[in-house]
Amino acid sequence: MSPIGIFGGTFDPIHYGHLRTAFEILQALRFGEIRFVPSGDPPHRDQTIAKADLRFDMVCAATAAEAGFVVDDRELRRNGPSYTIDTLSAMREEFTDRPLGLILGMDAFLGLASWHRWDELLDYAHIVVAHRPGWQAPDIGPLGELLSEHGTHRVDNLHEHRKGFIHIHAVTQLEISSTEIRDLIGAGRDPRFLMPDVVRDVIMNSGCYK
Ligand code: ATP
């Protein structure tokens, strides 16, 4: 059974950096599907700018044309902080025998040691780290240790085991961030070509970043 990729984020808004990363992982690592999981109340960051239902609509619109992409709204339906460990344990119950792969950009991986019950994440899933421009893999500290104990270059490990490996995957570097997109729109500029037109339409029609 092919692995399910779990791609969490605020997606405020979703952009081509997210979509291309997910697509390359889907294809290059031979994953069965990528689940986009928009977070409801992210514990590590300020309030989102766009409301949850709008972020969800943008993710649905952006992913609709790719059969391997699925949108999962479980964090939006759950009350309280959106802890990834809760999402992984719920998915593990649902997909008992299937490998799961939590997808993180390198920036997110470098902050992992501050996450709620971070040292249990590999009990539920693999971690796939996507290279992002300007970030380097840790070689010291708790994450350096985690990487030396659990790191693998072998993609088959992600298929043959349900959890427990960390794989760093180089993706096409698209230096796009949601923050920059929000700033750009706030400055009255057009975000066209940084995201699918259907996402831009939601932004323009709702005025959510004005
Ligand atoms: P913000 O600028 O608001 O922090 P973001 O663009 O980093 O947003 P998030 O929704 O916070 O987007 O990110 C979700 C996940 O996608 C994270 O794991 C992040 O590392 C990853 N990610 C975001 N942008 C890119 C990109 N351009 N290339 C690869 N991964 C990315």
Coordinates of C-alpha atoms and ligand atoms in Angstrom, one line a residue:
M1 CA 0.0 0.0 0.0
S2 CA 1.5 3.3 -1.1
P3 CA 2.1 6.0 1.6
I4 CA -0.3 8.8 2.3
G5 CA 1.5 12.2 2.5
I6 CA 0.1 14.6 5.1
F7 CA 0.8 18.2 4.3
G8 CA -0.3 20.6 7.1
G9 CA -0.1 24.3 7.0
T10 CA -2.1 27.5 7.6
F11 CA -2.3 28.0 3.8
D12 CA -3.0 31.7 4.3
P13 CA -3.0 31.6 1.2
I14 CA -2.0 28.4 -0.5
H15 CA 0.6 29.1 -3.3
Y16 CA 2.7 27.3 -6.0
G17 CA 5.5 26.7 -3.4
H18 CA 3.1 24.4 -1.6
L19 CA 1.5 22.8 -4.7
R20 CA 4.7 22.1 -6.5
T21 CA 6.3 20.6 -3.4
A22 CA 3.3 18.3 -2.8
F23 CA 3.2 17.3 -6.5
E24 CA 6.9 16.5 -6.7
I25 CA 6.7 14.3 -3.5
L26 CA 3.6 12.6 -4.9
Q27 CA 5.5 11.7 -8.0
A28 CA 9.1 11.2 -7.0
L29 CA 8.4 9.3 -3.8
R30 CA 5.5 7.3 -5.4
F31 CA 3.0 8.3 -2.7
G32 CA -0.6 7.2 -3.2
E33 CA -2.1 10.6 -2.3
I34 CA -1.2 13.9 -0.6
R35 CA -3.6 15.2 2.0
F36 CA -3.7 18.9 2.6
V37 CA -4.6 19.6 6.2
P38 CA -5.4 23.3 6.8
S39 CA -4.8 24.1 10.5
G40 CA -7.6 25.6 12.5
D41 CA -5.9 27.2 15.5
P42 CA -2.1 26.8 14.8
P43 CA -0.3 26.7 18.2
H44 CA 3.0 28.2 17.0
R45 CA 1.9 31.3 15.3
D46 CA -0.2 34.4 15.3
Q47 CA -3.8 34.3 14.3
T48 CA -4.3 33.6 10.6
I49 CA -5.4 36.5 8.5
A50 CA -8.0 34.8 6.3
K51 CA -10.8 32.9 8.2
A52 CA -10.7 29.1 8.3
D53 CA -13.5 28.5 5.8
L54 CA -11.8 30.8 3.3
R55 CA -8.4 29.1 3.7
F56 CA -10.2 25.8 3.2
D57 CA -12.0 27.0 0.1
M58 CA -8.7 28.2 -1.4
V59 CA -7.0 24.8 -0.7
C60 CA -10.0 23.0 -2.3
A61 CA -9.9 25.2 -5.3
A62 CA -6.2 24.9 -5.8
T63 CA -6.1 21.1 -5.5
A64 CA -9.3 20.1 -7.3
A65 CA -7.6 19.4 -10.7
E66 CA -5.1 16.9 -9.3
A67 CA -6.5 13.4 -8.6
G68 CA -3.7 12.6 -6.2
F69 CA -4.5 15.6 -3.9
V70 CA -7.1 15.3 -1.1
V71 CA -8.2 18.0 1.3
D72 CA -8.8 17.0 4.9
D73 CA -10.7 19.3 7.2
R74 CA -10.3 17.5 10.5
E75 CA -8.2 20.2 12.1
L76 CA -10.8 22.8 11.2
R77 CA -13.5 20.7 12.8
R78 CA -11.6 20.0 16.0
N79 CA -11.7 22.5 18.9
G80 CA -8.6 23.8 20.6
P81 CA -5.1 24.0 19.3
S82 CA -4.3 22.1 16.1
Y83 CA -1.6 19.7 17.3
T84 CA -0.1 17.6 14.6
I85 CA 0.4 14.6 17.0
D86 CA -3.5 14.5 17.4
T87 CA -3.9 14.5 13.6
L88 CA -1.4 11.8 13.1
S89 CA -2.8 9.6 15.8
A90 CA -6.3 10.0 14.4
M91 CA -5.0 9.1 10.9
R92 CA -3.1 6.1 12.2
E93 CA -6.4 4.8 13.6
E94 CA -8.1 5.3 10.3
F95 CA -5.3 3.9 8.1
T96 CA -4.0 1.2 10.3
D97 CA -1.7 -0.6 7.8
R98 CA -0.7 2.2 5.5
P99 CA 2.5 4.1 5.7
L100 CA 2.0 7.8 6.6
G101 CA 4.5 10.6 5.7
L102 CA 4.3 14.0 7.4
I103 CA 5.5 16.6 4.9
L104 CA 7.4 19.6 6.3
G105 CA 9.4 22.4 4.7
M106 CA 12.9 22.6 6.1
D107 CA 11.9 25.8 8.0
A108 CA 9.1 23.9 9.7
F109 CA 11.4 20.9 10.5
L110 CA 14.0 23.2 12.2
G111 CA 11.3 24.3 14.6
L112 CA 10.1 20.8 15.3
A113 CA 11.6 20.5 18.8
S114 CA 9.1 23.1 20.1
W115 CA 6.0 21.1 18.9
H116 CA 3.7 19.4 21.3
R117 CA 4.9 15.8 21.9
W118 CA 7.3 16.2 18.9
D119 CA 9.4 13.2 20.0
E120 CA 6.4 10.9 19.4
L121 CA 5.7 12.0 15.8
L122 CA 7.8 9.2 14.4
D123 CA 5.8 6.6 16.3
Y124 CA 2.9 7.4 14.0
A125 CA 4.4 8.4 10.7
H126 CA 7.6 9.1 8.6
I127 CA 8.7 12.6 8.2
V128 CA 9.5 13.9 4.7
V129 CA 11.4 17.2 4.7
A130 CA 11.2 19.4 1.6
H131 CA 14.2 21.6 1.0
R132 CA 13.3 25.3 1.1
P133 CA 15.6 28.1 -0.2
G134 CA 18.0 29.4 2.4
W135 CA 17.6 26.6 5.0
Q136 CA 20.0 23.9 6.0
A137 CA 19.5 20.5 7.6
P138 CA 20.5 20.4 11.3
D139 CA 23.6 18.4 12.2
I140 CA 23.7 19.2 15.9
G141 CA 21.2 19.3 18.8
P142 CA 18.1 17.2 19.3
L143 CA 17.1 17.5 15.6
G144 CA 20.6 16.6 14.4
E145 CA 20.4 13.5 16.6
L146 CA 16.9 12.6 15.4
L147 CA 18.1 12.9 11.8
S148 CA 21.2 10.7 12.4
E149 CA 19.1 8.0 14.1
H150 CA 16.1 8.0 11.7
G151 CA 17.4 9.6 8.4
T152 CA 17.2 7.5 5.3
H153 CA 18.0 8.1 1.6
R154 CA 16.2 5.0 0.6
V155 CA 12.7 5.8 -0.7
D156 CA 11.6 2.2 -0.4
N157 CA 11.9 2.5 3.4
L158 CA 8.9 4.9 3.3
H159 CA 6.9 2.1 1.5
E160 CA 8.1 -0.9 3.4
H161 CA 7.6 0.6 6.9
R162 CA 4.5 2.5 8.2
K163 CA 6.5 5.0 10.2
G164 CA 9.8 5.9 11.8
F165 CA 12.0 7.3 9.0
I166 CA 13.0 10.8 8.0
H167 CA 13.7 11.5 4.4
I168 CA 15.0 14.8 3.1
H169 CA 13.8 15.4 -0.5
A170 CA 15.1 18.2 -2.7
V171 CA 12.2 20.0 -4.4
T172 CA 12.3 22.7 -7.0
Q173 CA 13.1 25.8 -5.1
L174 CA 10.3 28.3 -5.4
E175 CA 10.9 31.2 -3.1
I176 CA 7.3 32.0 -2.5
S177 CA 5.8 32.5 1.0
S178 CA 2.3 33.3 2.1
T179 CA 3.6 36.2 4.2
E180 CA 5.1 37.8 1.1
I181 CA 1.9 37.3 -0.9
R182 CA -0.2 38.9 1.9
D183 CA 2.3 41.9 2.0
L184 CA 2.2 42.3 -1.7
I185 CA -1.6 42.3 -1.8
G186 CA -1.6 44.7 1.1
A187 CA 0.6 47.0 -0.9
G188 CA -2.0 47.0 -3.7
R189 CA -0.1 44.6 -6.0
D190 CA -1.4 41.6 -7.9
P191 CA -0.4 38.1 -6.8
R192 CA -1.1 36.6 -10.2
F193 CA 1.2 33.7 -11.2
L194 CA 2.3 33.0 -7.6
M195 CA -0.8 30.8 -7.2
P196 CA -3.5 29.3 -9.4
D197 CA -6.0 31.8 -10.8
V198 CA -8.8 30.1 -8.8
V199 CA -7.1 31.0 -5.5
R200 CA -6.5 34.5 -6.7
D201 CA -10.2 34.8 -7.5
V202 CA -11.2 33.9 -4.0
I203 CA -8.7 36.4 -2.6
M204 CA -9.8 39.2 -4.9
N205 CA -13.6 38.5 -4.4
S206 CA -13.4 38.3 -0.6
G207 CA -10.9 41.1 -0.1
C208 CA -9.4 39.0 2.7
Y209 CA -5.9 40.4 2.6
K210 CA -6.8 44.1 2.0
Ligands
ATP1 P1 3.8 32.0 6.1 O1 4.6 32.9 5.2 O2 2.5 32.6 6.5 O3 4.6 31.5 7.3 P2 4.2 29.7 4.3 O4 4.3 30.2 2.9 O5 5.5 29.2 5.0 O6 3.4 30.7 5.2 P3 2.6 27.6 5.6 O7 1.2 27.4 5.3 O8 3.0 28.1 6.9 O9 3.1 28.5 4.4 O10 3.4 26.3 5.3 C1 2.9 25.0 5.2 C2 4.1 24.1 4.9 O11 4.6 24.3 3.6 C3 5.3 24.2 5.8 O12 5.8 22.9 6.1 C4 6.3 25.1 5.0 O13 7.6 24.8 5.3 C5 6.0 24.6 3.6 N1 6.2 25.6 2.5 C6 5.7 26.8 2.5 N2 6.2 27.5 1.4 C7 7.0 26.6 0.7 C8 7.9 26.7 -0.5 N3 7.9 27.8 -1.2 N4 8.6 25.6 -0.8 C9 8.5 24.5 -0.1 N5 7.8 24.3 1.1 C10 7.0 25.4 1.5

